[in-house]
PDB file of N, CA, C and O in Angstrom:
ATOM      1  N   MET A 803     -70.034  36.573 -53.882  1.00 33.00           N
ATOM      2  CA  MET A 803     -69.608  36.970 -55.211  1.00 33.00           C
ATOM      3  C   MET A 803     -70.771  37.680 -55.902  1.00 33.00           C
ATOM      4  O   MET A 803     -71.880  37.186 -55.912  1.00 33.00           O
ATOM      5  N   ASP A 804     -70.510  38.844 -56.465  1.00 39.00           N
ATOM      6  CA  ASP A 804     -71.529  39.593 -57.183  1.00 39.00           C
ATOM      7  C   ASP A 804     -71.461  39.258 -58.662  1.00 39.00           C
ATOM      8  O   ASP A 804     -70.395  38.983 -59.205  1.00 39.00           O
ATOM      9  N   PHE A 805     -72.618  39.286 -59.304  1.00 40.00           N
ATOM     10  CA  PHE A 805     -72.706  39.062 -60.732  1.00 40.00           C
ATOM     11  C   PHE A 805     -73.248  40.325 -61.368  1.00 40.00           C
ATOM     12  O   PHE A 805     -74.145  40.950 -60.826  1.00 40.00           O
ATOM     13  N   LYS A 806     -72.706  40.698 -62.499  1.00 44.00           N
ATOM     14  CA  LYS A 806     -73.196  41.871 -63.193  1.00 44.00           C
ATOM     15  C   LYS A 806     -73.641  41.464 -64.581  1.00 44.00           C
ATOM     16  O   LYS A 806     -72.900  40.792 -65.302  1.00 44.00           O
ATOM     17  N   ILE A 807     -74.836  41.856 -64.941  1.00 46.00           N
ATOM     18  CA  ILE A 807     -75.359  41.604 -66.279  1.00 46.00           C
ATOM     19  C   ILE A 807     -75.593  42.966 -66.914  1.00 46.00           C
ATOM     20  O   ILE A 807     -76.376  43.766 -66.410  1.00 46.00           O
ATOM     21  N   ASP A 808     -74.887  43.242 -67.991  1.00 51.00           N
ATOM     22  CA  ASP A 808     -75.016  44.540 -68.633  1.00 51.00           C
ATOM     23  C   ASP A 808     -76.287  44.636 -69.471  1.00 51.00           C
ATOM     24  O   ASP A 808     -76.952  45.652 -69.488  1.00 51.00           O
ATOM     25  N   ARG A 809     -76.622  43.589 -70.174  1.00 50.00           N
ATOM     26  CA  ARG A 809     -77.783  43.649 -71.036  1.00 50.00           C
ATOM     27  C   ARG A 809     -78.207  42.232 -71.409  1.00 50.00           C
ATOM     28  O   ARG A 809     -77.373  41.374 -71.641  1.00 50.00           O
ATOM     29  N   ILE A 810     -79.498  41.998 -71.466  1.00 47.00           N
ATOM     30  CA  ILE A 810     -80.050  40.720 -71.916  1.00 47.00           C
ATOM     31  C   ILE A 810     -80.825  40.988 -73.183  1.00 47.00           C
ATOM     32  O   ILE A 810     -81.650  41.884 -73.231  1.00 47.00           O
ATOM     33  N   ILE A 811     -80.570  40.200 -74.191  1.00 49.00           N
ATOM     34  CA  ILE A 811     -81.256  40.401 -75.459  1.00 49.00           C
ATOM     35  C   ILE A 811     -82.146  39.205 -75.782  1.00 49.00           C
ATOM     36  O   ILE A 811     -82.504  38.985 -76.889  1.00 49.00           O
ATOM     37  N   GLN A 812     -82.466  38.399 -74.831  1.00 49.00           N
ATOM     38  CA  GLN A 812     -83.336  37.252 -75.056  1.00 49.00           C
ATOM     39  C   GLN A 812     -84.753  37.659 -74.691  1.00 49.00           C
ATOM     40  O   GLN A 812     -84.994  38.176 -73.629  1.00 49.00           O
ATOM     41  N   ILE A 813     -85.685  37.429 -75.607  1.00 50.00           N
ATOM     42  CA  ILE A 813     -87.094  37.711 -75.344  1.00 50.00           C
ATOM     43  C   ILE A 813     -87.826  36.374 -75.324  1.00 50.00           C
ATOM     44  O   ILE A 813     -87.805  35.631 -76.293  1.00 50.00           O
ATOM     45  N   LYS A 814     -88.435  36.052 -74.202  1.00 52.00           N
ATOM     46  CA  LYS A 814     -89.185  34.817 -74.077  1.00 52.00           C
ATOM     47  C   LYS A 814     -90.622  35.088 -74.467  1.00 52.00           C
ATOM     48  O   LYS A 814     -91.178  36.103 -74.097  1.00 52.00           O
ATOM     49  N   ARG A 815     -91.231  34.198 -75.201  1.00 50.00           N
ATOM     50  CA  ARG A 815     -92.589  34.429 -75.650  1.00 50.00           C
ATOM     51  C   ARG A 815     -93.497  33.306 -75.175  1.00 50.00           C
ATOM     52  O   ARG A 815     -93.181  32.139 -75.273  1.00 50.00           O
ATOM     53  N   ASN A 816     -94.629  33.723 -74.698  1.00 51.00           N
ATOM     54  CA  ASN A 816     -95.690  32.812 -74.315  1.00 51.00           C
ATOM     55  C   ASN A 816     -96.859  33.152 -75.222  1.00 51.00           C
ATOM     56  O   ASN A 816     -97.123  34.316 -75.475  1.00 51.00           O
ATOM     57  N   ALA A 817     -97.586  32.157 -75.694  1.00 47.00           N
ATOM     58  CA  ALA A 817     -98.673  32.407 -76.631  1.00 47.00           C
ATOM     59  C   ALA A 817     -99.703  33.390 -76.071  1.00 47.00           C
ATOM     60  O   ALA A 817    -100.372  34.085 -76.823  1.00 47.00           O
ATOM     61  N   ASP A 818     -99.829  33.472 -74.758  1.00 51.00           N
ATOM     62  CA  ASP A 818    -100.810  34.365 -74.153  1.00 51.00           C
ATOM     63  C   ASP A 818    -100.310  35.794 -74.010  1.00 51.00           C
ATOM     64  O   ASP A 818    -101.070  36.683 -73.655  1.00 51.00           O
ATOM     65  N   VAL A 819     -99.033  36.032 -74.256  1.00 51.00           N
ATOM     66  CA  VAL A 819     -98.464  37.364 -74.041  1.00 51.00           C
ATOM     67  C   VAL A 819     -97.876  37.872 -75.349  1.00 51.00           C
ATOM     68  O   VAL A 819     -96.805  37.443 -75.754  1.00 51.00           O
ATOM     69  N   PRO A 820     -98.581  38.779 -76.019  1.00 51.00           N
ATOM     70  CA  PRO A 820     -97.991  39.318 -77.257  1.00 51.00           C
ATOM     71  C   PRO A 820     -96.813  40.215 -76.925  1.00 51.00           C
ATOM     72  O   PRO A 820     -96.863  41.019 -76.004  1.00 51.00           O
ATOM     73  N   ILE A 821     -95.732  40.047 -77.658  1.00 49.00           N
ATOM     74  CA  ILE A 821     -94.544  40.876 -77.470  1.00 49.00           C
ATOM     75  C   ILE A 821     -94.259  41.572 -78.794  1.00 49.00           C
ATOM     76  O   ILE A 821     -94.113  40.924 -79.828  1.00 49.00           O
ATOM     77  N   LYS A 822     -94.204  42.882 -78.748  1.00 54.00           N
ATOM     78  CA  LYS A 822     -93.933  43.659 -79.952  1.00 54.00           C
ATOM     79  C   LYS A 822     -92.450  43.576 -80.294  1.00 54.00           C
ATOM     80  O   LYS A 822     -91.619  43.364 -79.426  1.00 54.00           O
ATOM     81  N   GLU A 823     -92.153  43.785 -81.561  1.00 55.00           N
ATOM     82  CA  GLU A 823     -90.760  43.882 -81.989  1.00 55.00           C
ATOM     83  C   GLU A 823     -90.095  45.012 -81.217  1.00 55.00           C
ATOM     84  O   GLU A 823     -90.635  46.099 -81.096  1.00 55.00           O
ATOM     85  N   THR A 824     -88.914  44.766 -80.664  1.00 50.00           N
ATOM     86  CA  THR A 824     -88.275  45.775 -79.829  1.00 50.00           C
ATOM     87  C   THR A 824     -87.588  46.871 -80.634  1.00 50.00           C
ATOM     88  O   THR A 824     -87.391  47.956 -80.120  1.00 50.00           O
ATOM     89  N   GLY A 825     -87.217  46.608 -81.872  1.00 59.00           N
ATOM     90  CA  GLY A 825     -86.558  47.641 -82.664  1.00 59.00           C
ATOM     91  C   GLY A 825     -85.386  48.232 -81.919  1.00 59.00           C
ATOM     92  O   GLY A 825     -84.540  47.518 -81.408  1.00 59.00           O
ATOM     93  N   ASN A 826     -85.330  49.535 -81.822  1.00 58.00           N
ATOM     94  CA  ASN A 826     -84.231  50.201 -81.140  1.00 58.00           C
ATOM     95  C   ASN A 826     -84.555  50.539 -79.696  1.00 58.00           C
ATOM     96  O   ASN A 826     -83.811  51.256 -79.057  1.00 58.00           O
ATOM     97  N   ARG A 827     -85.657  50.052 -79.174  1.00 66.00           N
ATOM     98  CA  ARG A 827     -86.013  50.356 -77.793  1.00 66.00           C
ATOM     99  C   ARG A 827     -85.066  49.649 -76.839  1.00 66.00           C
ATOM    100  O   ARG A 827     -84.564  48.572 -77.108  1.00 66.00           O
ATOM    101  N   ASP A 828     -84.843  50.277 -75.714  1.00 73.00           N
ATOM    102  CA  ASP A 828     -83.928  49.719 -74.728  1.00 73.00           C
ATOM    103  C   ASP A 828     -84.555  48.547 -73.994  1.00 73.00           C
ATOM    104  O   ASP A 828     -85.753  48.526 -73.722  1.00 73.00           O
ATOM    105  N   VAL A 829     -83.719  47.590 -73.693  1.00 79.00           N
ATOM    106  CA  VAL A 829     -84.084  46.501 -72.797  1.00 79.00           C
ATOM    107  C   VAL A 829     -83.492  46.882 -71.439  1.00 79.00           C
ATOM    108  O   VAL A 829     -82.298  47.110 -71.317  1.00 79.00           O
ATOM    109  N   VAL A 830     -84.358  46.982 -70.437  1.00 84.00           N
ATOM    110  CA  VAL A 830     -83.922  47.348 -69.099  1.00 84.00           C
ATOM    111  C   VAL A 830     -83.875  46.089 -68.255  1.00 84.00           C
ATOM    112  O   VAL A 830     -84.832  45.314 -68.237  1.00 84.00           O
ATOM    113  N   VAL A 831     -82.764  45.870 -67.563  1.00 87.00           N
ATOM    114  CA  VAL A 831     -82.606  44.689 -66.722  1.00 87.00           C
ATOM    115  C   VAL A 831     -82.604  45.140 -65.269  1.00 87.00           C
ATOM    116  O   VAL A 831     -81.850  46.034 -64.897  1.00 87.00           O
ATOM    117  N   ARG A 832     -83.482  44.518 -64.471  1.00 90.00           N
ATOM    118  CA  ARG A 832     -83.577  44.855 -63.052  1.00 90.00           C
ATOM    119  C   ARG A 832     -83.455  43.576 -62.233  1.00 90.00           C
ATOM    120  O   ARG A 832     -83.999  42.529 -62.604  1.00 90.00           O
ATOM    121  N   PRO A 833     -82.803  43.655 -61.084  1.00 93.00           N
ATOM    122  CA  PRO A 833     -82.751  42.487 -60.199  1.00 93.00           C
ATOM    123  C   PRO A 833     -84.156  42.149 -59.703  1.00 93.00           C
ATOM    124  O   PRO A 833     -84.976  43.039 -59.479  1.00 93.00           O
ATOM    125  N   VAL A 834     -84.420  40.867 -59.533  1.00 94.00           N
ATOM    126  CA  VAL A 834     -85.689  40.434 -58.956  1.00 94.00           C
ATOM    127  C   VAL A 834     -85.630  40.678 -57.452  1.00 94.00           C
ATOM    128  O   VAL A 834     -84.623  40.398 -56.803  1.00 94.00           O
ATOM    129  N   SER A 835     -86.714  41.208 -56.920  1.00 94.00           N
ATOM    130  CA  SER A 835     -86.822  41.469 -55.487  1.00 94.00           C
ATOM    131  C   SER A 835     -88.248  41.143 -55.056  1.00 94.00           C
ATOM    132  O   SER A 835     -89.117  40.933 -55.903  1.00 94.00           O
ATOM    133  N   PRO A 836     -88.498  41.099 -53.753  1.00 94.00           N
ATOM    134  CA  PRO A 836     -89.867  40.843 -53.310  1.00 94.00           C
ATOM    135  C   PRO A 836     -90.869  41.864 -53.869  1.00 94.00           C
ATOM    136  O   PRO A 836     -92.028  41.522 -54.096  1.00 94.00           O
ATOM    137  N   SER A 837     -90.409  43.077 -54.148  1.00 94.00           N
ATOM    138  CA  SER A 837     -91.345  44.095 -54.637  1.00 94.00           C
ATOM    139  C   SER A 837     -91.679  43.970 -56.120  1.00 94.00           C
ATOM    140  O   SER A 837     -92.696  44.492 -56.562  1.00 94.00           O
ATOM    141  N   ASN A 838     -90.869  43.257 -56.913  1.00 94.00           N
ATOM    142  CA  ASN A 838     -91.187  43.129 -58.339  1.00 94.00           C
ATOM    143  C   ASN A 838     -91.340  41.682 -58.810  1.00 94.00           C
ATOM    144  O   ASN A 838     -91.494  41.437 -60.002  1.00 94.00           O
ATOM    145  N   VAL A 839     -91.321  40.740 -57.893  1.00 95.00           N
ATOM    146  CA  VAL A 839     -91.359  39.327 -58.290  1.00 95.00           C
ATOM    147  C   VAL A 839     -92.633  38.991 -59.082  1.00 95.00           C
ATOM    148  O   VAL A 839     -92.620  38.131 -59.951  1.00 95.00           O
ATOM    149  N   ASN A 840     -93.707  39.712 -58.842  1.00 95.00           N
ATOM    150  CA  ASN A 840     -94.957  39.451 -59.567  1.00 95.00           C
ATOM    151  C   ASN A 840     -94.979  40.043 -60.972  1.00 95.00           C
ATOM    152  O   ASN A 840     -95.924  39.789 -61.723  1.00 95.00           O
ATOM    153  N   ASP A 841     -93.969  40.794 -61.350  1.00 94.00           N
ATOM    154  CA  ASP A 841     -93.928  41.373 -62.690  1.00 94.00           C
ATOM    155  C   ASP A 841     -93.928  40.306 -63.777  1.00 94.00           C
ATOM    156  O   ASP A 841     -94.334  40.566 -64.913  1.00 94.00           O
ATOM    157  N   ALA A 842     -93.480  39.102 -63.456  1.00 93.00           N
ATOM    158  CA  ALA A 842     -93.386  38.028 -64.448  1.00 93.00           C
ATOM    159  C   ALA A 842     -94.692  37.256 -64.609  1.00 93.00           C
ATOM    160  O   ALA A 842     -94.734  36.282 -65.353  1.00 93.00           O
ATOM    161  N   LYS A 843     -95.750  37.677 -63.948  1.00 92.00           N
ATOM    162  CA  LYS A 843     -97.025  36.957 -64.051  1.00 92.00           C
ATOM    163  C   LYS A 843     -97.580  36.915 -65.470  1.00 92.00           C
ATOM    164  O   LYS A 843     -98.384  36.057 -65.783  1.00 92.00           O
ATOM    165  N   GLY A 844     -97.128  37.824 -66.316  1.00 89.00           N
ATOM    166  CA  GLY A 844     -97.597  37.831 -67.700  1.00 89.00           C
ATOM    167  C   GLY A 844     -97.176  36.602 -68.484  1.00 89.00           C
ATOM    168  O   GLY A 844     -97.820  36.224 -69.447  1.00 89.00           O
ATOM    169  N   PHE A 845     -96.085  35.959 -68.072  1.00 88.00           N
ATOM    170  CA  PHE A 845     -95.617  34.781 -68.802  1.00 88.00           C
ATOM    171  C   PHE A 845     -95.196  33.629 -67.890  1.00 88.00           C
ATOM    172  O   PHE A 845     -94.647  32.637 -68.350  1.00 88.00           O
ATOM    173  N   CYS A 846     -95.454  33.755 -66.590  1.00 90.00           N
ATOM    174  CA  CYS A 846     -95.136  32.688 -65.646  1.00 90.00           C
ATOM    175  C   CYS A 846     -96.379  32.303 -64.856  1.00 90.00           C
ATOM    176  O   CYS A 846     -97.231  33.153 -64.578  1.00 90.00           O
ATOM    177  N   SER A 847     -96.445  31.050 -64.480  1.00 91.00           N
ATOM    178  CA  SER A 847     -97.583  30.566 -63.695  1.00 91.00           C
ATOM    179  C   SER A 847     -97.427  31.001 -62.242  1.00 91.00           C
ATOM    180  O   SER A 847     -96.345  31.406 -61.807  1.00 91.00           O
ATOM    181  N   GLU A 848     -98.499  30.881 -61.499  1.00 93.00           N
ATOM    182  CA  GLU A 848     -98.468  31.223 -60.073  1.00 93.00           C
ATOM    183  C   GLU A 848     -97.458  30.346 -59.332  1.00 93.00           C
ATOM    184  O   GLU A 848     -96.742  30.829 -58.449  1.00 93.00           O
ATOM    185  N   SER A 849     -97.354  29.076 -59.709  1.00 93.00           N
ATOM    186  CA  SER A 849     -96.384  28.196 -59.042  1.00 93.00           C
ATOM    187  C   SER A 849     -94.950  28.617 -59.353  1.00 93.00           C
ATOM    188  O   SER A 849     -94.064  28.509 -58.499  1.00 93.00           O
ATOM    189  N   GLN A 850     -94.698  29.126 -60.552  1.00 92.00           N
ATOM    190  CA  GLN A 850     -93.359  29.622 -60.875  1.00 92.00           C
ATOM    191  C   GLN A 850     -93.039  30.867 -60.046  1.00 92.00           C
ATOM    192  O   GLN A 850     -91.917  31.005 -59.553  1.00 92.00           O
ATOM    193  N   ILE A 851     -94.014  31.753 -59.873  1.00 93.00           N
ATOM    194  CA  ILE A 851     -93.813  32.950 -59.061  1.00 93.00           C
ATOM    195  C   ILE A 851     -93.475  32.547 -57.619  1.00 93.00           C
ATOM    196  O   ILE A 851     -92.567  33.100 -57.001  1.00 93.00           O
ATOM    197  N   LYS A 852     -94.178  31.549 -57.094  1.00 94.00           N
ATOM    198  CA  LYS A 852     -93.883  31.057 -55.740  1.00 94.00           C
ATOM    199  C   LYS A 852     -92.454  30.502 -55.677  1.00 94.00           C
ATOM    200  O   LYS A 852     -91.754  30.693 -54.686  1.00 94.00           O
ATOM    201  N   SER A 853     -92.026  29.820 -56.734  1.00 91.00           N
ATOM    202  CA  SER A 853     -90.650  29.311 -56.784  1.00 91.00           C
ATOM    203  C   SER A 853     -89.658  30.467 -56.766  1.00 91.00           C
ATOM    204  O   SER A 853     -88.639  30.404 -56.076  1.00 91.00           O
ATOM    205  N   PHE A 854     -89.957  31.541 -57.496  1.00 93.00           N
ATOM    206  CA  PHE A 854     -89.073  32.704 -57.520  1.00 93.00           C
ATOM    207  C   PHE A 854     -88.942  33.289 -56.115  1.00 93.00           C
ATOM    208  O   PHE A 854     -87.854  33.680 -55.693  1.00 93.00           O
ATOM    209  N   GLU A 855     -90.064  33.345 -55.396  1.00 94.00           N
ATOM    210  CA  GLU A 855     -90.029  33.859 -54.018  1.00 94.00           C
ATOM    211  C   GLU A 855     -89.129  32.986 -53.139  1.00 94.00           C
ATOM    212  O   GLU A 855     -88.356  33.499 -52.327  1.00 94.00           O
ATOM    213  N   ARG A 856     -89.202  31.666 -53.335  1.00 92.00           N
ATOM    214  CA  ARG A 856     -88.327  30.752 -52.577  1.00 92.00           C
ATOM    215  C   ARG A 856     -86.867  30.943 -52.973  1.00 92.00           C
ATOM    216  O   ARG A 856     -85.971  30.892 -52.127  1.00 92.00           O
ATOM    217  N   PHE A 857     -86.611  31.167 -54.264  1.00 91.00           N
ATOM    218  CA  PHE A 857     -85.242  31.410 -54.722  1.00 91.00           C
ATOM    219  C   PHE A 857     -84.650  32.617 -54.010  1.00 91.00           C
ATOM    220  O   PHE A 857     -83.493  32.594 -53.574  1.00 91.00           O
ATOM    221  N   LEU A 858     -85.444  33.687 -53.890  1.00 92.00           N
ATOM    222  CA  LEU A 858     -84.967  34.898 -53.226  1.00 92.00           C
ATOM    223  C   LEU A 858     -84.613  34.626 -51.770  1.00 92.00           C
ATOM    224  O   LEU A 858     -83.585  35.086 -51.273  1.00 92.00           O
ATOM    225  N   VAL A 859     -85.459  33.854 -51.090  1.00 93.00           N
ATOM    226  CA  VAL A 859     -85.206  33.520 -49.682  1.00 93.00           C
ATOM    227  C   VAL A 859     -83.909  32.724 -49.552  1.00 93.00           C
ATOM    228  O   VAL A 859     -83.149  32.915 -48.597  1.00 93.00           O
ATOM    229  N   LYS A 860     -83.629  31.853 -50.530  1.00 89.00           N
ATOM    230  CA  LYS A 860     -82.410  31.044 -50.489  1.00 89.00           C
ATOM    231  C   LYS A 860     -81.171  31.831 -50.896  1.00 89.00           C
ATOM    232  O   LYS A 860     -80.057  31.324 -50.824  1.00 89.00           O
ATOM    233  N   GLY A 861     -81.363  33.071 -51.331  1.00 88.00           N
ATOM    234  CA  GLY A 861     -80.215  33.904 -51.680  1.00 88.00           C
ATOM    235  C   GLY A 861     -79.799  33.856 -53.138  1.00 88.00           C
ATOM    236  O   GLY A 861     -78.767  34.418 -53.506  1.00 88.00           O
ATOM    237  N   TYR A 862     -80.571  33.183 -53.994  1.00 89.00           N
ATOM    238  CA  TYR A 862     -80.249  33.167 -55.419  1.00 89.00           C
ATOM    239  C   TYR A 862     -80.566  34.523 -56.024  1.00 89.00           C
ATOM    240  O   TYR A 862     -81.382  35.276 -55.511  1.00 89.00           O
ATOM    241  N   LYS A 863     -79.908  34.825 -57.131  1.00 89.00           N
ATOM    242  CA  LYS A 863     -80.117  36.104 -57.797  1.00 89.00           C
ATOM    243  C   LYS A 863     -80.899  35.881 -59.084  1.00 89.00           C
ATOM    244  O   LYS A 863     -80.594  34.988 -59.858  1.00 89.00           O
ATOM    245  N   GLY A 864     -81.876  36.733 -59.291  1.00 91.00           N
ATOM    246  CA  GLY A 864     -82.661  36.696 -60.515  1.00 91.00           C
ATOM    247  C   GLY A 864     -82.712  38.078 -61.140  1.00 91.00           C
ATOM    248  O   GLY A 864     -82.541  39.089 -60.457  1.00 91.00           O
ATOM    249  N   TYR A 865     -82.918  38.090 -62.444  1.00 92.00           N
ATOM    250  CA  TYR A 865     -83.008  39.344 -63.175  1.00 92.00           C
ATOM    251  C   TYR A 865     -84.182  39.270 -64.134  1.00 92.00           C
ATOM    252  O   TYR A 865     -84.414  38.239 -64.759  1.00 92.00           O
ATOM    253  N   PHE A 866     -84.922  40.369 -64.219  1.00 91.00           N
ATOM    254  CA  PHE A 866     -86.014  40.485 -65.175  1.00 91.00           C
ATOM    255  C   PHE A 866     -85.592  41.475 -66.255  1.00 91.00           C
ATOM    256  O   PHE A 866     -84.951  42.485 -65.964  1.00 91.00           O
ATOM    257  N   ALA A 867     -85.985  41.178 -67.479  1.00 88.00           N
ATOM    258  CA  ALA A 867     -85.768  42.105 -68.593  1.00 88.00           C
ATOM    259  C   ALA A 867     -87.106  42.759 -68.910  1.00 88.00           C
ATOM    260  O   ALA A 867     -88.144  42.093 -68.958  1.00 88.00           O
ATOM    261  N   TYR A 868     -87.062  44.068 -69.108  1.00 87.00           N
ATOM    262  CA  TYR A 868     -88.268  44.853 -69.382  1.00 87.00           C
ATOM    263  C   TYR A 868     -88.113  45.578 -70.719  1.00 87.00           C
ATOM    264  O   TYR A 868     -87.055  46.112 -71.027  1.00 87.00           O
ATOM    265  N   VAL A 869     -89.189  45.594 -71.489  1.00 83.00           N
ATOM    266  CA  VAL A 869     -89.293  46.409 -72.697  1.00 83.00           C
ATOM    267  C   VAL A 869     -90.543  47.249 -72.516  1.00 83.00           C
ATOM    268  O   VAL A 869     -91.625  46.707 -72.244  1.00 83.00           O
ATOM    269  N   ASP A 870     -90.409  48.547 -72.630  1.00 81.00           N
ATOM    270  CA  ASP A 870     -91.542  49.463 -72.407  1.00 81.00           C
ATOM    271  C   ASP A 870     -92.198  49.216 -71.054  1.00 81.00           C
ATOM    272  O   ASP A 870     -93.424  49.192 -70.933  1.00 81.00           O
ATOM    273  N   ASN A 871     -91.387  48.984 -70.022  1.00 85.00           N
ATOM    274  CA  ASN A 871     -91.853  48.732 -68.654  1.00 85.00           C
ATOM    275  C   ASN A 871     -92.696  47.469 -68.507  1.00 85.00           C
ATOM    276  O   ASN A 871     -93.427  47.318 -67.533  1.00 85.00           O
ATOM    277  N   VAL A 872     -92.609  46.561 -69.477  1.00 89.00           N
ATOM    278  CA  VAL A 872     -93.295  45.280 -69.395  1.00 89.00           C
ATOM    279  C   VAL A 872     -92.229  44.200 -69.240  1.00 89.00           C
ATOM    280  O   VAL A 872     -91.293  44.120 -70.038  1.00 89.00           O
ATOM    281  N   CYS A 873     -92.381  43.383 -68.204  1.00 91.00           N
ATOM    282  CA  CYS A 873     -91.438  42.296 -67.973  1.00 91.00           C
ATOM    283  C   CYS A 873     -91.623  41.249 -69.061  1.00 91.00           C
ATOM    284  O   CYS A 873     -92.730  40.736 -69.260  1.00 91.00           O
ATOM    285  N   VAL A 874     -90.541  40.946 -69.791  1.00 88.00           N
ATOM    286  CA  VAL A 874     -90.654  40.039 -70.932  1.00 88.00           C
ATOM    287  C   VAL A 874     -89.785  38.793 -70.822  1.00 88.00           C
ATOM    288  O   VAL A 874     -89.928  37.870 -71.621  1.00 88.00           O
ATOM    289  N   SER A 875     -88.870  38.764 -69.847  1.00 88.00           N
ATOM    290  CA  SER A 875     -87.991  37.602 -69.730  1.00 88.00           C
ATOM    291  C   SER A 875     -87.378  37.551 -68.342  1.00 88.00           C
ATOM    292  O   SER A 875     -87.434  38.529 -67.586  1.00 88.00           O
ATOM    293  N   ARG A 876     -86.795  36.410 -68.022  1.00 90.00           N
ATOM    294  CA  ARG A 876     -86.172  36.245 -66.715  1.00 90.00           C
ATOM    295  C   ARG A 876     -84.919  35.395 -66.852  1.00 90.00           C
ATOM    296  O   ARG A 876     -84.780  34.627 -67.808  1.00 90.00           O
ATOM    297  N   ILE A 877     -84.024  35.564 -65.893  1.00 89.00           N
ATOM    298  CA  ILE A 877     -82.857  34.700 -65.783  1.00 89.00           C
ATOM    299  C   ILE A 877     -82.544  34.579 -64.294  1.00 89.00           C
ATOM    300  O   ILE A 877     -82.686  35.536 -63.540  1.00 89.00           O
ATOM    301  N   TRP A 878     -82.160  33.390 -63.882  1.00 88.00           N
ATOM    302  CA  TRP A 878     -81.799  33.143 -62.478  1.00 88.00           C
ATOM    303  C   TRP A 878     -80.384  32.621 -62.433  1.00 88.00           C
ATOM    304  O   TRP A 878     -79.962  31.861 -63.309  1.00 88.00           O
ATOM    305  N   VAL A 879     -79.658  33.029 -61.412  1.00 84.00           N
ATOM    306  CA  VAL A 879     -78.298  32.547 -61.182  1.00 84.00           C
ATOM    307  C   VAL A 879     -78.312  31.751 -59.886  1.00 84.00           C
ATOM    308  O   VAL A 879     -78.627  32.286 -58.826  1.00 84.00           O
ATOM    309  N   PHE A 880     -78.023  30.466 -59.998  1.00 80.00           N
ATOM    310  CA  PHE A 880     -77.995  29.581 -58.837  1.00 80.00           C
ATOM    311  C   PHE A 880     -76.545  29.294 -58.504  1.00 80.00           C
ATOM    312  O   PHE A 880     -75.779  28.881 -59.370  1.00 80.00           O
ATOM    313  N   THR A 881     -76.164  29.534 -57.265  1.00 75.00           N
ATOM    314  CA  THR A 881     -74.787  29.299 -56.867  1.00 75.00           C
ATOM    315  C   THR A 881     -74.713  28.144 -55.882  1.00 75.00           C
ATOM    316  O   THR A 881     -75.599  27.948 -55.060  1.00 75.00           O
ATOM    317  N   ASP A 882     -73.653  27.365 -56.031  1.00 71.00           N
ATOM    318  CA  ASP A 882     -73.410  26.237 -55.147  1.00 71.00           C
ATOM    319  C   ASP A 882     -71.903  26.159 -54.954  1.00 71.00           C
ATOM    320  O   ASP A 882     -71.181  25.864 -55.912  1.00 71.00           O
ATOM    321  N   SER A 883     -71.438  26.468 -53.793  1.00 66.00           N
ATOM    322  CA  SER A 883     -70.013  26.577 -53.466  1.00 66.00           C
ATOM    323  C   SER A 883     -69.329  27.521 -54.451  1.00 66.00           C
ATOM    324  O   SER A 883     -69.627  28.687 -54.476  1.00 66.00           O
ATOM    325  N   ASP A 884     -68.455  27.007 -55.307  1.00 63.00           N
ATOM    326  CA  ASP A 884     -67.714  27.896 -56.206  1.00 63.00           C
ATOM    327  C   ASP A 884     -68.250  27.870 -57.643  1.00 63.00           C
ATOM    328  O   ASP A 884     -67.608  28.330 -58.560  1.00 63.00           O
ATOM    329  N   ARG A 885     -69.459  27.327 -57.845  1.00 64.00           N
ATOM    330  CA  ARG A 885     -70.010  27.243 -59.192  1.00 64.00           C
ATOM    331  C   ARG A 885     -71.309  28.025 -59.283  1.00 64.00           C
ATOM    332  O   ARG A 885     -72.020  28.176 -58.301  1.00 64.00           O
ATOM    333  N   ALA A 886     -71.620  28.486 -60.470  1.00 58.00           N
ATOM    334  CA  ALA A 886     -72.894  29.146 -60.751  1.00 58.00           C
ATOM    335  C   ALA A 886     -73.572  28.405 -61.897  1.00 58.00           C
ATOM    336  O   ALA A 886     -72.909  27.932 -62.818  1.00 58.00           O
ATOM    337  N   TYR A 887     -74.889  28.282 -61.809  1.00 55.00           N
ATOM    338  CA  TYR A 887     -75.667  27.590 -62.843  1.00 55.00           C
ATOM    339  C   TYR A 887     -76.613  28.571 -63.488  1.00 55.00           C
ATOM    340  O   TYR A 887     -77.224  29.358 -62.817  1.00 55.00           O
TER     341      TYR A 887
END
């Protein structure tokens, strides 16, 4: 089953990562892949990044939200039989 996310408007903030007001700028949502999994290092720990890599291997789907080409948030979809979490 495929999932489609048109737009995410949630901005996660970590005290170490300043996030500017987005105003009218676009939020770009991209699927998480082995080539961009490290984009979330600005607000995720190394152990969380390793977990994301394991999620990908297990077939879970993740999405990163970008503002001005900076990854600012994440969402993961975990599926188990006919349910998604």
